[in-house]
Amino acid sequence: VGLPGLAAARFAARVLLTDAEDALLPNLRANAAAVGAAGTVEVAQLNWSTAPRELRERHGGAFDLLLASDLVYSSGCVEGLLGTAAALLRPGGRLRMCYPHGRHGQQAFLEALEGAGWAFAPPARLPPALLEGCAHQGSEEEARAHAFYLLDATRPPGADVAEGEHVEAKVALYRNGFTVNGGPLRALDDPANASFLQDMARGAAPRELGPRGQVSVEMVDKRGEDYDEPGHPSGSAQR
């Protein structure tokens, strides 16, 4: 349980392993400890029906990467999953989800992503050879008969802000970058952060945080010091 996130912990500063079932959380903690990742990995219960603001406050948000596997079982879960992904990822962050062909609700999820402005190419089929030798997939013929796909989608600005919702954000500026709401350090010379910094320079609320008029920003000036980021670069979350 939690293998993709544990693999990501080798490269990330912070990994959040989640499951909807409280009974599985001790397993996640034990697996993290077994591979020596307890210092990097956090474990938490995650419910897709939780409001986006509460998710941001509870889990920190602003993750660079969300790893997911076979999450969509019906069209009824699409709205909650989309809101959860938007709440946990920073603008420009990526959702990478593996899923089997024919899963009910998957097409509805792709259509919801497109309607919300997420950028993604048609999901790519994984090479069947990746599944060969996996006992739970059966024979080589069975592995080839069951197609799996990989979705790689990028979160757009303001994707988790509902109409009329007010957003409060704290931006801390350091000599070597900046953070948003206590999230990971973002580089000043990263092109992905250019529009954010341009908005701040104009004295405007960055558009990636939400629609104009719905965002209040508190700026903390720490440009006289470097941000001391623990661990390794980047961040990751897994469901």
Coordinates of C-alpha atoms in Angstrom, one line a residue:
V1 CA 0.0 0.0 0.0
G2 CA 1.4 3.4 -1.0
L3 CA 4.1 2.2 -3.2
P4 CA 4.1 5.1 -5.8
G5 CA 4.3 7.7 -3.0
L6 CA 7.1 5.8 -1.3
A7 CA 9.0 5.7 -4.5
A8 CA 8.4 9.5 -4.9
A9 CA 9.8 10.0 -1.4
R10 CA 13.3 9.3 -2.7
F11 CA 13.2 12.6 -4.6
A12 CA 10.6 14.8 -2.9
A13 CA 10.8 17.2 0.1
R14 CA 7.4 16.2 1.2
V15 CA 5.0 13.3 0.4
L16 CA 1.5 13.0 1.7
L17 CA 0.1 9.4 1.5
T18 CA -3.7 9.3 1.8
D19 CA -6.6 6.9 1.8
A20 CA -10.3 7.2 2.5
E21 CA -10.2 4.2 4.9
D22 CA -8.9 5.0 8.4
A23 CA -8.1 1.3 8.8
L24 CA -5.4 1.5 6.1
L25 CA -3.5 4.5 7.5
P26 CA -1.4 2.4 10.0
N27 CA -0.3 0.2 7.0
L28 CA 0.9 3.3 5.2
R29 CA 2.8 4.5 8.2
A30 CA 4.4 1.1 8.7
N31 CA 5.4 0.9 5.0
A32 CA 7.0 4.4 5.1
A33 CA 9.0 3.4 8.2
A34 CA 10.0 0.1 6.6
V35 CA 11.7 1.9 3.7
G36 CA 13.2 4.6 5.9
A37 CA 10.9 7.4 4.6
A38 CA 9.1 8.2 7.8
G39 CA 10.9 11.6 8.0
T40 CA 9.6 12.7 4.6
V41 CA 6.2 11.0 4.4
E42 CA 3.0 12.1 6.1
V43 CA -0.1 10.0 6.3
A44 CA -3.7 11.3 6.4
Q45 CA -7.3 10.3 5.7
L46 CA -8.7 12.0 2.6
N47 CA -12.3 12.4 1.6
W48 CA -13.2 13.8 -1.8
S49 CA -16.4 15.3 -0.5
T50 CA -14.4 17.7 1.8
A51 CA -14.7 21.4 0.8
P52 CA -11.6 22.7 -1.1
R53 CA -10.8 25.4 1.4
E54 CA -10.8 22.8 4.2
L55 CA -8.5 20.5 2.2
R56 CA -6.1 23.4 1.6
E57 CA -6.1 24.3 5.3
R58 CA -5.8 20.6 6.5
H59 CA -3.1 19.4 4.0
G60 CA -1.3 22.5 3.0
G61 CA -2.0 22.4 -0.7
A62 CA 0.4 23.6 -3.3
F63 CA 1.8 20.2 -4.2
D64 CA 3.7 19.9 -7.4
L65 CA 2.5 16.4 -8.2
L66 CA -0.5 14.2 -7.4
L67 CA -0.1 10.5 -8.1
A68 CA -3.3 8.5 -8.4
S69 CA -4.3 5.0 -9.4
D70 CA -7.7 3.7 -10.5
L71 CA -9.7 6.2 -8.6
V72 CA -12.8 6.6 -10.8
Y73 CA -15.5 4.0 -10.4
S74 CA -18.6 6.0 -11.3
S75 CA -19.6 9.4 -12.7
G76 CA -20.8 10.2 -9.2
C77 CA -17.3 10.7 -7.9
V78 CA -16.1 13.0 -10.7
E79 CA -17.0 16.4 -9.1
G80 CA -15.4 15.5 -5.7
L81 CA -12.3 14.1 -7.3
L82 CA -11.8 17.1 -9.5
G83 CA -12.3 19.6 -6.6
T84 CA -9.8 17.6 -4.5
A85 CA -7.2 17.5 -7.2
A86 CA -7.5 21.3 -7.7
A87 CA -7.3 22.0 -4.0
L88 CA -4.2 19.9 -3.4
L89 CA -2.2 21.0 -6.5
R90 CA -0.5 24.3 -7.1
P91 CA -1.4 26.1 -10.3
G92 CA 0.7 24.3 -12.9
G93 CA 0.9 21.2 -10.8
R94 CA 0.4 17.9 -12.4
L95 CA -2.1 15.1 -11.9
R96 CA -0.7 11.7 -13.1
M97 CA -3.4 9.0 -12.9
C98 CA -3.2 5.4 -14.1
Y99 CA -6.5 3.6 -14.9
P100 CA -7.8 0.5 -16.7
H101 CA -9.8 0.7 -19.9
G102 CA -13.6 0.7 -19.5
R103 CA -13.8 2.1 -16.0
H104 CA -17.3 3.6 -15.6
G105 CA -17.1 7.4 -15.1
Q106 CA -13.5 7.8 -16.5
Q107 CA -14.7 9.6 -19.7
A108 CA -16.9 11.9 -17.6
F109 CA -13.8 12.7 -15.5
L110 CA -11.8 13.6 -18.6
E111 CA -14.6 15.8 -19.9
A112 CA -14.8 17.5 -16.5
L113 CA -11.1 18.2 -16.6
E114 CA -11.4 19.7 -20.0
G115 CA -14.4 21.8 -19.0
A116 CA -12.5 23.2 -16.0
G117 CA -9.5 24.2 -18.2
W118 CA -7.0 21.5 -17.3
A119 CA -4.4 20.9 -20.0
F120 CA -3.8 17.3 -21.1
A121 CA -3.1 15.2 -24.1
P122 CA -5.1 12.1 -24.9
P123 CA -4.2 9.5 -22.2
A124 CA -1.4 7.2 -23.4
R125 CA -1.8 3.4 -23.2
L126 CA 0.9 1.8 -21.1
P127 CA 3.0 -0.8 -22.8
P128 CA 1.6 -4.3 -22.0
A129 CA 5.1 -5.5 -21.2
L130 CA 5.0 -3.4 -18.0
L131 CA 2.3 -5.8 -16.6
E132 CA 3.9 -9.1 -17.7
G133 CA 5.0 -11.2 -14.8
C134 CA 2.6 -9.5 -12.4
A135 CA 0.8 -12.4 -10.7
H136 CA -2.5 -10.5 -10.2
Q137 CA -2.6 -9.8 -14.0
G138 CA -2.6 -13.5 -14.9
S139 CA -1.0 -14.7 -18.1
E140 CA 0.9 -12.7 -20.7
E141 CA -2.2 -12.9 -22.9
E142 CA -4.4 -11.6 -20.1
A143 CA -2.1 -8.7 -19.4
R144 CA -2.2 -7.7 -23.1
A145 CA -5.9 -8.0 -23.2
H146 CA -6.5 -5.5 -20.4
A147 CA -5.4 -2.0 -21.4
F148 CA -4.1 0.5 -18.9
Y149 CA -3.8 4.2 -19.5
L150 CA -1.8 7.1 -18.0
L151 CA -3.4 10.6 -17.8
D152 CA -1.0 13.5 -17.3
A153 CA -3.0 16.7 -16.6
T154 CA -1.9 20.2 -15.6
R155 CA -3.9 22.3 -13.1
P156 CA -5.0 25.7 -14.4
P157 CA -5.0 28.9 -12.3
G158 CA -7.9 29.4 -9.9
A159 CA -9.3 25.9 -10.6
D160 CA -10.4 25.4 -7.0
V161 CA -12.1 28.7 -6.3
A162 CA -15.9 28.7 -6.4
E163 CA -17.8 31.8 -7.5
G164 CA -18.2 34.1 -4.6
E165 CA -15.6 32.3 -2.4
H166 CA -13.1 34.5 -0.7
V167 CA -9.5 33.3 -0.6
E168 CA -6.8 34.5 1.9
A169 CA -3.2 33.7 1.0
K170 CA 0.1 34.4 2.7
V171 CA 3.1 34.9 0.4
A172 CA 6.6 34.9 1.9
L173 CA 9.4 36.3 -0.2
Y174 CA 12.9 35.1 0.4
R175 CA 16.2 35.9 -1.2
N176 CA 16.2 32.5 -3.0
G177 CA 12.5 32.3 -3.9
F178 CA 9.0 32.5 -2.3
T179 CA 6.4 30.3 -0.7
V180 CA 2.6 30.4 -0.8
N181 CA 0.7 29.4 2.3
G182 CA 3.7 27.6 3.7
G183 CA 4.1 25.4 0.6
P184 CA 7.3 24.4 -1.1
L185 CA 9.9 27.0 -2.2
R186 CA 9.2 28.4 -5.7
A187 CA 12.1 29.7 -7.7
L188 CA 12.2 33.4 -8.8
D189 CA 13.7 32.4 -12.2
D190 CA 11.2 29.6 -12.9
P191 CA 9.1 30.7 -16.0
A192 CA 6.1 28.9 -14.4
N193 CA 6.2 31.6 -11.6
A194 CA 6.6 34.6 -13.9
S195 CA 3.0 35.7 -14.0
F196 CA 2.6 35.3 -10.3
L197 CA 5.6 37.6 -9.6
Q198 CA 4.5 40.1 -12.2
D199 CA 1.1 40.4 -10.5
M200 CA 2.7 40.8 -7.1
A201 CA 5.0 43.5 -8.6
R202 CA 2.0 45.4 -9.8
G203 CA 0.4 45.2 -6.4
A204 CA -2.3 42.9 -7.6
A205 CA -3.5 39.5 -6.3
P206 CA -1.9 36.8 -8.4
R207 CA -4.4 35.4 -10.8
E208 CA -3.4 31.8 -10.1
L209 CA -4.9 32.2 -6.6
G210 CA -8.4 32.9 -7.8
P211 CA -10.5 35.5 -9.6
R212 CA -9.8 39.2 -9.0
G213 CA -11.8 40.6 -6.1
Q214 CA -12.0 37.2 -4.4
V215 CA -8.4 37.1 -3.1
S216 CA -6.6 38.8 -0.3
V217 CA -2.8 38.5 0.0
E218 CA -0.6 39.0 3.0
M219 CA 3.0 39.5 2.0
V220 CA 5.8 38.6 4.4
D221 CA 9.1 40.2 3.4
K222 CA 12.1 37.9 4.2
R223 CA 14.3 38.9 1.3
G224 CA 17.2 39.4 3.6
E225 CA 17.4 35.7 4.3
D226 CA 17.4 32.4 2.3
Y227 CA 14.6 29.9 2.7
D228 CA 16.0 26.8 4.4
E229 CA 14.1 24.0 2.7
P230 CA 14.3 20.6 4.4
G231 CA 14.9 17.4 2.5
H232 CA 15.0 17.2 -1.3
P233 CA 13.5 19.5 -4.0
S234 CA 9.9 19.2 -5.1
G235 CA 6.8 17.8 -3.4
S236 CA 4.3 15.0 -4.0
A237 CA 0.9 13.7 -2.9
Q238 CA -0.6 10.3 -3.5
R239 CA -4.1 8.9 -3.2

